[in-house]
Coordinates of C-alpha atoms in Angstrom, one line a residue:
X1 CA 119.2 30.6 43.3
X2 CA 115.9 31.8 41.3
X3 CA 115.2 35.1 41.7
X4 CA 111.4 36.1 41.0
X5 CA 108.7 38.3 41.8
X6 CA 105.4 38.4 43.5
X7 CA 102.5 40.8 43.2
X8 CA 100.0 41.0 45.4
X9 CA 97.0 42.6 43.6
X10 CA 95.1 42.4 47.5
X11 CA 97.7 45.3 48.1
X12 CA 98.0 47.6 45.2
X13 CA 96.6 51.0 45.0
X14 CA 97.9 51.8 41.5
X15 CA 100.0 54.8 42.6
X16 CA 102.8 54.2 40.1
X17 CA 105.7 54.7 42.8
X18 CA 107.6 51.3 41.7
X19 CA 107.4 52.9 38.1
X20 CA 108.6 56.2 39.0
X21 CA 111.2 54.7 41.2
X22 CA 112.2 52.0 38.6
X23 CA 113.0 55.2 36.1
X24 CA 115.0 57.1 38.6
X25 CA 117.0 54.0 39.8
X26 CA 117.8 53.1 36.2
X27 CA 117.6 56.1 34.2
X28 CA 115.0 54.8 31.7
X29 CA 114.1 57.6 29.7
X30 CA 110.5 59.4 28.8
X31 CA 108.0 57.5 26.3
X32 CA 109.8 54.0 27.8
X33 CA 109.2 51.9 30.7
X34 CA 110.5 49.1 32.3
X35 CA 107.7 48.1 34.9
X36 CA 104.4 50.3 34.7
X37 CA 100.5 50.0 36.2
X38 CA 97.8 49.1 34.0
X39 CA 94.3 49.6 35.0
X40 CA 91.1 48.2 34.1
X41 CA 87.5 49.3 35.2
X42 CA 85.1 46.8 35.1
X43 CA 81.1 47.4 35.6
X44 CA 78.7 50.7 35.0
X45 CA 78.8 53.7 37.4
X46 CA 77.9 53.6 40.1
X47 CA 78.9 50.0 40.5
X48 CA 82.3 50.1 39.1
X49 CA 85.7 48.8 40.1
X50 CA 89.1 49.3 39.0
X51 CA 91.9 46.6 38.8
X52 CA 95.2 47.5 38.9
X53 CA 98.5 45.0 37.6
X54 CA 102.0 45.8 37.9
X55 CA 103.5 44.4 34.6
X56 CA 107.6 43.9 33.9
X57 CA 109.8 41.2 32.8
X58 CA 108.7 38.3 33.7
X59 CA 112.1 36.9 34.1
X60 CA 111.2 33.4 32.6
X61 CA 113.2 29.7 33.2
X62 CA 112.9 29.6 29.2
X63 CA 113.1 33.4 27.8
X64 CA 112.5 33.3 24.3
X65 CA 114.3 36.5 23.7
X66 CA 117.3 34.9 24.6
X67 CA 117.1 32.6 22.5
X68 CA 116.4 34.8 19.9
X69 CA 119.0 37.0 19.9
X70 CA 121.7 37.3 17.9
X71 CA 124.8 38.8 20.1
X72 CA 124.1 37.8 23.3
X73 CA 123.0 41.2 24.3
X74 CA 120.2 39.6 26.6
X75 CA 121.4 36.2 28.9
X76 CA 119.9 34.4 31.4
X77 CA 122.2 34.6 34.6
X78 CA 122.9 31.1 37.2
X79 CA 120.8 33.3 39.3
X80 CA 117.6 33.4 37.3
X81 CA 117.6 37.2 36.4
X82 CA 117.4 37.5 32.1
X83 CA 119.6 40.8 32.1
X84 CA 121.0 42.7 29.3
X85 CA 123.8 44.6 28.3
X86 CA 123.6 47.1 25.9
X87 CA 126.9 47.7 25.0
X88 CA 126.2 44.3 22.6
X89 CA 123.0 45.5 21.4
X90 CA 122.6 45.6 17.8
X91 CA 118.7 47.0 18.1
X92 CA 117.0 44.0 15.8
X93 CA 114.2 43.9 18.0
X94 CA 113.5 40.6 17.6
X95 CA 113.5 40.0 21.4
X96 CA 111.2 42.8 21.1
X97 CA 109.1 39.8 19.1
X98 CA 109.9 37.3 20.5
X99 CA 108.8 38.6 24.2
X100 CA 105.2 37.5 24.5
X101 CA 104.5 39.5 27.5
X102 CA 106.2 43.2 25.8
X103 CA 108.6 43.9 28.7
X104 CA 111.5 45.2 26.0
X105 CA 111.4 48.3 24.6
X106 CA 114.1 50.5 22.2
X107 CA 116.0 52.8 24.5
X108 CA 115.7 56.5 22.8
X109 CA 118.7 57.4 23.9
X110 CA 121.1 54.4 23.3
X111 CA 118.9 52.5 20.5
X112 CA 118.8 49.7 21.9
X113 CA 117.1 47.0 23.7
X114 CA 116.1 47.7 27.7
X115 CA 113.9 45.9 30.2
X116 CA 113.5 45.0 33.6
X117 CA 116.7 43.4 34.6
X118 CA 115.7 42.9 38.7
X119 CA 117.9 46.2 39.3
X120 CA 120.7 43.3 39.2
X121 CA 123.3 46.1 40.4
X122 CA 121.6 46.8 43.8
X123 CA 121.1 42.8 43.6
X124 CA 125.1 42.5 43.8
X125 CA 125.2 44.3 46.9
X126 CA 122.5 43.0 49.0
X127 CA 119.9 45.5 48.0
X128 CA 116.1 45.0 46.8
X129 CA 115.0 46.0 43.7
X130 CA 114.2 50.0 43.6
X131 CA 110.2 48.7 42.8
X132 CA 110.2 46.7 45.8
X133 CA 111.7 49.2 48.8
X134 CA 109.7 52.1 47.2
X135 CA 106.0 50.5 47.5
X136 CA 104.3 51.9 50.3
X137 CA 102.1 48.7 50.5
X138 CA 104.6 46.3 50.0
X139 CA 102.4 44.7 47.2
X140 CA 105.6 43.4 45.3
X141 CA 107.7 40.4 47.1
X142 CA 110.9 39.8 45.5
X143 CA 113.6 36.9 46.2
X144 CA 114.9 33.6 45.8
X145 CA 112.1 31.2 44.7
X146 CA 114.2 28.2 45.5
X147 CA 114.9 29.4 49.3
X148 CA 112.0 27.8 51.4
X149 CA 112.4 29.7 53.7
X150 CA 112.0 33.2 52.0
X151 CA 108.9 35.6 51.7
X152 CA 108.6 34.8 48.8
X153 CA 108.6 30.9 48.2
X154 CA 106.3 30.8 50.8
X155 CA 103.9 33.1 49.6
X156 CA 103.8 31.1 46.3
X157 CA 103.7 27.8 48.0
X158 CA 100.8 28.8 50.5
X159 CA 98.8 31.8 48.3
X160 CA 97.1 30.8 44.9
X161 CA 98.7 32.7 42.5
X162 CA 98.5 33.0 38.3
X163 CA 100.9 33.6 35.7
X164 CA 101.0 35.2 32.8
X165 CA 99.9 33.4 29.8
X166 CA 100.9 29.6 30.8
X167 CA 100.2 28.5 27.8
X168 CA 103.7 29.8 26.3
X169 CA 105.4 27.5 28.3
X170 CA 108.3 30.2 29.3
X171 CA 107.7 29.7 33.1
X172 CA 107.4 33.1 34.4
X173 CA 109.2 33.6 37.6
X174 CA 107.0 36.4 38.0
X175 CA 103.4 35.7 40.0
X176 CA 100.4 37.0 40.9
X177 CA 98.3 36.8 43.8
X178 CA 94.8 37.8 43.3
X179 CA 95.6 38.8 39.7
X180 CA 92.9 39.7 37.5
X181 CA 92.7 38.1 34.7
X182 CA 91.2 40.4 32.5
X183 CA 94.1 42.9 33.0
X184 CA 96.5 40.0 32.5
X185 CA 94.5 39.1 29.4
X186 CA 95.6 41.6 26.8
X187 CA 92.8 40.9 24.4
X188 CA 90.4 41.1 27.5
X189 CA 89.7 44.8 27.4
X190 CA 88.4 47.4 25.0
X191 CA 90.2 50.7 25.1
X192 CA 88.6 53.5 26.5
X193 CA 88.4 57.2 25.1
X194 CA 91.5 59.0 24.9
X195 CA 92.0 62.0 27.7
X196 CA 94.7 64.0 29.2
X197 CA 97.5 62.1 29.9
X198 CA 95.9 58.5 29.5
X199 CA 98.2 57.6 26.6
X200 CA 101.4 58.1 24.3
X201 CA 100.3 58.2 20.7
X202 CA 103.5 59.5 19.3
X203 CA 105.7 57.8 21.1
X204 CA 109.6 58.3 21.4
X205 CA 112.7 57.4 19.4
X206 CA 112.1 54.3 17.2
X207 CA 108.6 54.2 18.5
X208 CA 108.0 57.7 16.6
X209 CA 105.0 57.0 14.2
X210 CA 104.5 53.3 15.0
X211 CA 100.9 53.7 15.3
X212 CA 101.2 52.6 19.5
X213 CA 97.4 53.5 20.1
X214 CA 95.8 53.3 16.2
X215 CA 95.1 49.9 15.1
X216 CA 96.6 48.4 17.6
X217 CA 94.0 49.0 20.4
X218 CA 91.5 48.7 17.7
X219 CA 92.0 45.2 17.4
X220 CA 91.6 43.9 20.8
X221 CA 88.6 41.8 21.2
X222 CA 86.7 41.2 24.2
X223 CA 85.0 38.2 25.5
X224 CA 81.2 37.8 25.0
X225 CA 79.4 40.0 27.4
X226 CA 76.0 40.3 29.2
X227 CA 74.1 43.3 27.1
X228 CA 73.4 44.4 30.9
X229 CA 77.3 44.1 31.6
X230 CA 79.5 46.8 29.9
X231 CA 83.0 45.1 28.9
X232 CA 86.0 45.6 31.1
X233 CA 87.7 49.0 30.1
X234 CA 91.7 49.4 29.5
X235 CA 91.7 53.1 31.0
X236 CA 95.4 53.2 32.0
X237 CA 98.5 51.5 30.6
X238 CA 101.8 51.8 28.6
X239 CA 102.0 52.8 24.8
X240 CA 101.8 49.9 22.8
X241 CA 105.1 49.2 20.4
X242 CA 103.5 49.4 17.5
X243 CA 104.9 47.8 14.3
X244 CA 108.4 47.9 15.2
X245 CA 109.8 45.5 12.4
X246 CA 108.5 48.2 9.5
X247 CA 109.3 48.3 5.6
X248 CA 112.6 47.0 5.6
X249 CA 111.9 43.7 6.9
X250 CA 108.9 42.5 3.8
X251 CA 111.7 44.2 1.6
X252 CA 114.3 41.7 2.8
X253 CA 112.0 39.0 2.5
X254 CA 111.4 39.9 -0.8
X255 CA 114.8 40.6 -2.4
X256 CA 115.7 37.2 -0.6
X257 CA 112.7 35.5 -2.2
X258 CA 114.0 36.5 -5.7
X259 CA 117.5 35.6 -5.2
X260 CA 116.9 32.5 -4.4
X261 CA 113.8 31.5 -6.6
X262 CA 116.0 32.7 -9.5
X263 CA 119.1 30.7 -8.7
X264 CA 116.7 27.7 -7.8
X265 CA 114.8 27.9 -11.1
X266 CA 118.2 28.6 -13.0
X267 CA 119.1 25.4 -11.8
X268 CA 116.0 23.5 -12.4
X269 CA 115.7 24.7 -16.0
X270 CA 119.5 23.9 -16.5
X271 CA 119.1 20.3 -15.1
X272 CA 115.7 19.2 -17.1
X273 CA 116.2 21.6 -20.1
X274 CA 119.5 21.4 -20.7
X275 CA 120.7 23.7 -23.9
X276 CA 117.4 25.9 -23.4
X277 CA 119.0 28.8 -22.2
X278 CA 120.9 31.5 -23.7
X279 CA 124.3 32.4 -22.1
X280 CA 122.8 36.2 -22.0
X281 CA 120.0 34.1 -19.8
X282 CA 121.8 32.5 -17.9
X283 CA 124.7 35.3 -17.1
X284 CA 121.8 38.1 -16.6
X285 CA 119.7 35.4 -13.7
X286 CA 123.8 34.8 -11.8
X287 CA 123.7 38.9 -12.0
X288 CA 120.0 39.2 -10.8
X289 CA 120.3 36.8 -8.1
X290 CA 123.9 38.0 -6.6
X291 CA 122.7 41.5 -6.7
X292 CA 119.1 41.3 -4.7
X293 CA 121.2 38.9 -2.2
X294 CA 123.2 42.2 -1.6
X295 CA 120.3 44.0 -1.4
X296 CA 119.0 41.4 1.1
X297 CA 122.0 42.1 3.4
X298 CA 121.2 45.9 2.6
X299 CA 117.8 45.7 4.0
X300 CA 118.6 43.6 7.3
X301 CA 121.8 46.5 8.2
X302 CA 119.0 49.4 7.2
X303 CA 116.5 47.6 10.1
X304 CA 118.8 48.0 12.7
X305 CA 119.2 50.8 15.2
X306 CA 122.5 50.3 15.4
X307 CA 123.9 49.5 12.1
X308 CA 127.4 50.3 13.0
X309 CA 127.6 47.1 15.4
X310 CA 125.8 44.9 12.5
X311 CA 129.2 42.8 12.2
X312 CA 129.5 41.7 15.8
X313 CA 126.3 39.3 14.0
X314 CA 129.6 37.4 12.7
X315 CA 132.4 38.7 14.8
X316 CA 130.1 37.7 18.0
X317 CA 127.8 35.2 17.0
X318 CA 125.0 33.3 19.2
X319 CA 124.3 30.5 17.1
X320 CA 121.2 29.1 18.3
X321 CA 119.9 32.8 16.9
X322 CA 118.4 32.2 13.2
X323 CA 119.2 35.7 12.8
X324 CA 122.9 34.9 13.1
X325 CA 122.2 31.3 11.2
X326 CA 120.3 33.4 8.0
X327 CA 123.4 35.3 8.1
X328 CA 126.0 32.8 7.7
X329 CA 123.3 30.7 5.5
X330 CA 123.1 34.0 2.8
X331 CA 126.8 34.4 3.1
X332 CA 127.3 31.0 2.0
X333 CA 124.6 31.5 -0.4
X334 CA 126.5 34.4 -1.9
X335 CA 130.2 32.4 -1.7
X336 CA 128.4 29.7 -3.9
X337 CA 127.3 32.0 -6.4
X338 CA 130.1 33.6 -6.5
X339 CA 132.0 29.5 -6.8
X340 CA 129.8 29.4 -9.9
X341 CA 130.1 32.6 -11.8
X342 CA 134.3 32.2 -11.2
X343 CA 133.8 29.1 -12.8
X344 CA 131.6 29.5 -15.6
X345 CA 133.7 32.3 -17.1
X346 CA 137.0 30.3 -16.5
X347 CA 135.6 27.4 -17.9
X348 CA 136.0 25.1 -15.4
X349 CA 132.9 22.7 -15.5
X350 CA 133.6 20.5 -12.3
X351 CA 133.6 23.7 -10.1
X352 CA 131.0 24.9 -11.8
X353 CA 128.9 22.2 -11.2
X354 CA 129.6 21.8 -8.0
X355 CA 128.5 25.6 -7.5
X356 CA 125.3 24.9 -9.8
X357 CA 124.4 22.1 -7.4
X358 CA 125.5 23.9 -3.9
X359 CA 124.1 27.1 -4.9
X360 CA 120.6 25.0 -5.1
X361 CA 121.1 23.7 -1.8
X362 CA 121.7 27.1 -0.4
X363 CA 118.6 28.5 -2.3
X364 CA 116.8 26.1 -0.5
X365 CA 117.6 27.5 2.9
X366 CA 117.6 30.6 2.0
X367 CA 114.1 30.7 1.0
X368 CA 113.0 28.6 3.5
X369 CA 115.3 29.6 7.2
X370 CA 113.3 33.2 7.8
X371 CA 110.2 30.6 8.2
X372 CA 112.0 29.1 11.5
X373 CA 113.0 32.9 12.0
X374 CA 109.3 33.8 12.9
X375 CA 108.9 30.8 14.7
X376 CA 111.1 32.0 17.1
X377 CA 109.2 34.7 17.4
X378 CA 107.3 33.7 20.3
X379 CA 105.2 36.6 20.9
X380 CA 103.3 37.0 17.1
X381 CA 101.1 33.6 17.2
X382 CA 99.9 34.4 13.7
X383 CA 103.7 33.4 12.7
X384 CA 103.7 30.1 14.2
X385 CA 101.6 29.0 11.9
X386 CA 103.2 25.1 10.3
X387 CA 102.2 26.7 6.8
X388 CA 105.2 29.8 7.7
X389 CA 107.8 27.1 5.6
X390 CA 105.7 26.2 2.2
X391 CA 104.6 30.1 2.3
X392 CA 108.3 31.5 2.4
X393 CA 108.9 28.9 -0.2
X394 CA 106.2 29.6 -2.8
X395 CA 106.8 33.0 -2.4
X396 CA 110.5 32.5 -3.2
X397 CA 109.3 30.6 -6.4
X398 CA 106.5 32.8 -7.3
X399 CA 109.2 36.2 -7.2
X400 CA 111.8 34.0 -8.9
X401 CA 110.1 33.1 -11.8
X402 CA 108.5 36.5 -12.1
X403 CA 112.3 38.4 -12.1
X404 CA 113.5 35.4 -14.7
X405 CA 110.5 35.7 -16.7
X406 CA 111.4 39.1 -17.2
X407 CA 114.7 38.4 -18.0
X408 CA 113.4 36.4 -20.6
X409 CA 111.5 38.9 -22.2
X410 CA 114.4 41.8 -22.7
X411 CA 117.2 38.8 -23.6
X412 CA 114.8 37.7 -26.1
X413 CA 112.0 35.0 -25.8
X414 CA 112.8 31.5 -26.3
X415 CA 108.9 29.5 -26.4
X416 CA 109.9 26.7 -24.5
X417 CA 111.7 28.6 -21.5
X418 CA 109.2 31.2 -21.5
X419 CA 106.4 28.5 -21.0
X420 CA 107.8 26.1 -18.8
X421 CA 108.4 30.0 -16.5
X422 CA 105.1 30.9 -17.0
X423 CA 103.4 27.8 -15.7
X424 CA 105.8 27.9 -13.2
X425 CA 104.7 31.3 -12.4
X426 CA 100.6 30.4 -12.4
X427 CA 101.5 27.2 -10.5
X428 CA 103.1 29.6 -8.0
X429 CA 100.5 32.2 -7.9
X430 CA 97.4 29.0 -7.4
X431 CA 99.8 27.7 -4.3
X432 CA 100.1 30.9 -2.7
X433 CA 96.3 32.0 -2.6
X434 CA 95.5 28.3 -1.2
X435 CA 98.6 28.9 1.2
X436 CA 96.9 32.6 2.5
X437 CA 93.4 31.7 2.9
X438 CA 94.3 28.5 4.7
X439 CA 96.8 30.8 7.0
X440 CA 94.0 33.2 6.8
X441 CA 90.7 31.2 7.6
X442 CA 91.8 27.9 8.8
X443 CA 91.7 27.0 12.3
X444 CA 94.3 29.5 14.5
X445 CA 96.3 28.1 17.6
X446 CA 95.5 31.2 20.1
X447 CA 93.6 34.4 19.7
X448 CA 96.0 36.2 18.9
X449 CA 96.7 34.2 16.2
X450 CA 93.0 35.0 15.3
X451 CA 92.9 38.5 16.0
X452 CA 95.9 39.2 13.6
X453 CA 94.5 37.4 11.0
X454 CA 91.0 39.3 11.6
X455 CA 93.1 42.5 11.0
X456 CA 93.8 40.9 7.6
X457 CA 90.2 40.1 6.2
X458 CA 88.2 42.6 8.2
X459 CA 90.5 45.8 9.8
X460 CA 92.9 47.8 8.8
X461 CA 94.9 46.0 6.5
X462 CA 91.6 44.6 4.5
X463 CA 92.1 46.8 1.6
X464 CA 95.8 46.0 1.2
X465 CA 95.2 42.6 1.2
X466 CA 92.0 42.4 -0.7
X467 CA 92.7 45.0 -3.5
X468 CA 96.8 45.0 -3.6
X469 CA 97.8 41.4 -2.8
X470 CA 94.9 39.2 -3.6
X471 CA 93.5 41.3 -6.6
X472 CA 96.1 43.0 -8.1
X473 CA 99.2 40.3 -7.0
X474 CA 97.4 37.0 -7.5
X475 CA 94.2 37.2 -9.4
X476 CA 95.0 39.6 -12.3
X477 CA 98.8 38.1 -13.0
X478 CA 96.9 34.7 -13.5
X479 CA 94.4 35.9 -15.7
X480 CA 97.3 37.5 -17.8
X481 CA 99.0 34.4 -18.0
X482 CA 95.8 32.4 -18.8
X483 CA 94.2 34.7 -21.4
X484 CA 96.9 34.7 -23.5
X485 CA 100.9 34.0 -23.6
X486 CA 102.7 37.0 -25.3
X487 CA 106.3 38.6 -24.0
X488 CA 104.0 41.7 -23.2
X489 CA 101.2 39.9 -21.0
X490 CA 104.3 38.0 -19.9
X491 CA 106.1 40.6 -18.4
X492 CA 103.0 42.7 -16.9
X493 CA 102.4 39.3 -15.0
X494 CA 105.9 39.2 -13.4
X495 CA 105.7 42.6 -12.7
X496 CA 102.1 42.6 -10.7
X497 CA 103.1 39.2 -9.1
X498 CA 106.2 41.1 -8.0
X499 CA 104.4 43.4 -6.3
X500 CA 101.8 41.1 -4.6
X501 CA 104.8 39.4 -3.2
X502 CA 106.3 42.4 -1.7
X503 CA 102.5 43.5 -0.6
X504 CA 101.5 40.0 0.8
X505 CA 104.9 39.9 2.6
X506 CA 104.0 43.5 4.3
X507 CA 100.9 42.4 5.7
X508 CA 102.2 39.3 7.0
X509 CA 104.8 41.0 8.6
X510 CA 102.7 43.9 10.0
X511 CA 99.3 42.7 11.2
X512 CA 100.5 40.5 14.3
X513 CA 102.2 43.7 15.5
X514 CA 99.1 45.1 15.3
X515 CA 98.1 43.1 18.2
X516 CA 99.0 44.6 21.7
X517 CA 100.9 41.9 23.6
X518 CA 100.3 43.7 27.4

């Protein structure tokens, strides 16, 4: 069996019955949806038309949130239908980013993850789906896509239907027949003006403040137009998310990035100049590093929306997740620094070696696993980018030569160590501007990709990036470090390249979310 869905755009009249039914059968609350209507107008009055797409789940053969998540809230059943079960929800939203269609939304009520899940309960018993009984034109067709001799299989194997962006390869089990594909397109349409009842600015629970119709809708981008042809209008449709991974998740990437570019440069100094550094050094960068590695872990339980379930992460583990792999790979991280310190203080220089040399290992990863992270990410294109890896590893080594750099300075500057951290630093800083403006300006896989990256240089995160990561968190550190090498201009660069980390990272993180995905 392979449950699915058709929708037959020849029959809909946009009356909104299979949302309001869909709500009432599954007591999805206000601000939330699970299947909705958008419309689109196309033309100029009086020649106008109006399009109208039912949009859900898509119930995919390969659903990236699945894969993605970290408990195994969301699974795809023998039957076809991705369902969920919130009583595992930890509220990551990462299948919320890794959906590229934005079925799942944060229930305000529960805090956690909800979607379309083919009303599998009335499934069990024989029943249709709420959506599908309810429409009065019997525009949606539900059933078992691998029965030949159902309504639906032969309404897909006889009517030319479309799919939601193909090119994702998740294999939608969710069709159209005579879909638009400028509604289906979600960087097809501009927005229209904002009138009673046409949108949901604030949104609800964790959506609160998320900016759902600011920048968002801004950034869509329409196809080239005849200047006698008006561009198709979005007039109707859900609130967008918004940027629902906010502060928490650049300040994770950040404390990570100096725990392990500390440890990492601890052990690089220690290995090629060996007798360099001070014990107060060396003690203060084991200190720095274990503590912004708890601070990590801090910032990942402060993301969630349900913190108090954050250990079924370990306790109930879905391991093809990176979530639950970063988790297991900064534990480890943490039990090897911990291998080390033991070691060093009880004078046992085989372990402590072998801690000097694991703990490198581990820094590695660490630095380098929330690059596969994004990846899975499926929805944000701008994070697919091959250059995600040598990114989250020069900014690892830019912050961890900053933090040690200062640590240099207050345990008392020794010329050689201070240099070598300082080249190390400028090196870093050189790296990472070639590494943005090739993310930035190079060639993008998708538009979206595009878009995000055009919210960078040109929208509504221009200034941030122009003025408080390029300016202020690149150029001027490097000038510091170039005009003169003095403990003082020292530790002003490591503190500005600190924050252009933490700045960079915040962009990075927040323009593709920018992007609407429906």
């Amino acid at each position: 069996m392979n449950y699915g869905f058709v929708i037959d755009g020849r029959k809909c009249i946009g009356c909104h019955a299979c949302t309001v039914a869909c709500k009432s059968e599954n007591q999805v609350p206000l601000g939330v949806n699970r299947t909705w209507v958008k419309y689109v107008e196309k033309g100029k009055f009086p020649d106008t038309r109006r399009y109208f797409t039912v949009l859900r789940c898509n119930h995919c053969e390969d659903p990236p949130c699945v894969n993605i998540c970290p408990v195994e809230a969301l699974q795809k059943r023998d039957d076809g239908i991705v369902d969920f079960d919130k009583r595992r929800c930890i509220g990551c939203k990462a299948c919320g980013q890794a959906c590229p269609y934005g079925a799942l939304y944060i229930d305000p009520e529960s805090h956690t993850s909800g979607k379309c899940n083919y009303c599998a309960h009335r499934k069990e018993i024989g029943m249709k789906p709420a959506c599908v009984v309810t429409c009065p034109q019997q525009a949606i067709v539900s059933g078992d896509l691998d029965d030949p001799h159902s309504d639906i299989s032969r309404l897909v194997a006889t009517e030319q239907t479309v799919v939601r962006k193909p090119e994702k390869h998740t294999s939608p089990n969710l069709y159209y027949i005579d879909g638009d594909g400028t509604s289906l397109d979600p960087l097809a349409t501009g927005g229209a003006s904002a009138y009673l009842w046409s949108e949901q600015s604030r949104g609800v629970g964790h959506f609160a403040g998320k900016e759902h119709a600011g920048p968002g809708r801004s950034t869509d981008t329409s196809p080239a137009q005849d200047a006698r042809k008006p561009a198709p209008r979005r007039v109707y449709d859900a609130p967008s998310k918004g940027a629902v991974w906010g502060w928490e998740v650049p300040a994770y990437v950040w404390s990570k990035g100096i725990a392990s570019g500390v440890f990492l440069l601890l052990f690089l100094l220690t290995l090629f100049l060996p007798g360099e550094l001070s014990g107060a050094m060396e003690w203060s960068s084991w200190g720095v590093s274990l503590v912004f590695l708890g601070l990590t872990g801090g910032f990942l339980i402060r993301d969630l929306d349900r913190p108090d379930r954050f250990a079924s992460v370990l306790l109930r583990p879905q391991f093809s997740s990176w979530l639950v792999r970063g988790g297991y790979i900064i534990g480890g991280f943490g039990a090897l620094l911990a291998v080390w310190g033991g070691a060093k203080y009880l004078q046992v220089p085989q372990v402590e070696q072998a801690g000097l040399w694991g703990g490198a290992l581990f820094a590695m990863v660490t630095a380098l696993y929330t690059a596969f992270l994004f990846a899975a990410a499926k929805g944000r294109d701008f994070w697919q980018s091959p250059l995600m890896a040598i990114h989250m590893l020069v900014s690892s080594l830019v912050a961890g030569s900053s933090a040690m750099l200062l640590l240099q300075v207050v345990t008392g500057p020794a010329a050689p160590v201070l240099q070598v951290l300082s080249w190390t630093l400028g090196g870093g800083l050189l790296f990472s501007i070639v590494i943005m403006l090739s993310e930035l300006y190079g060639r993008h896989p998708s538009r979206q990709a595009e878009a995000s990256a055009h919210i960078i240089t040109h929208g509504a995160l221009k200034q941030d990036f122009m003025v408080r990561s390029l300016l202020l968190g690149h150029v001027a550190p490097l000038l510091l470090l170039v005009v003169g090498l003095s403990p003082l201009s020292a530790a002003a660069a490591a503190l500005l390249a600190l924050s252009g980390v933490y700045v960079t990272e915040k962009i990075w993180v927040r323009a593709p979310q920018l992007v609407s995905l429906h």
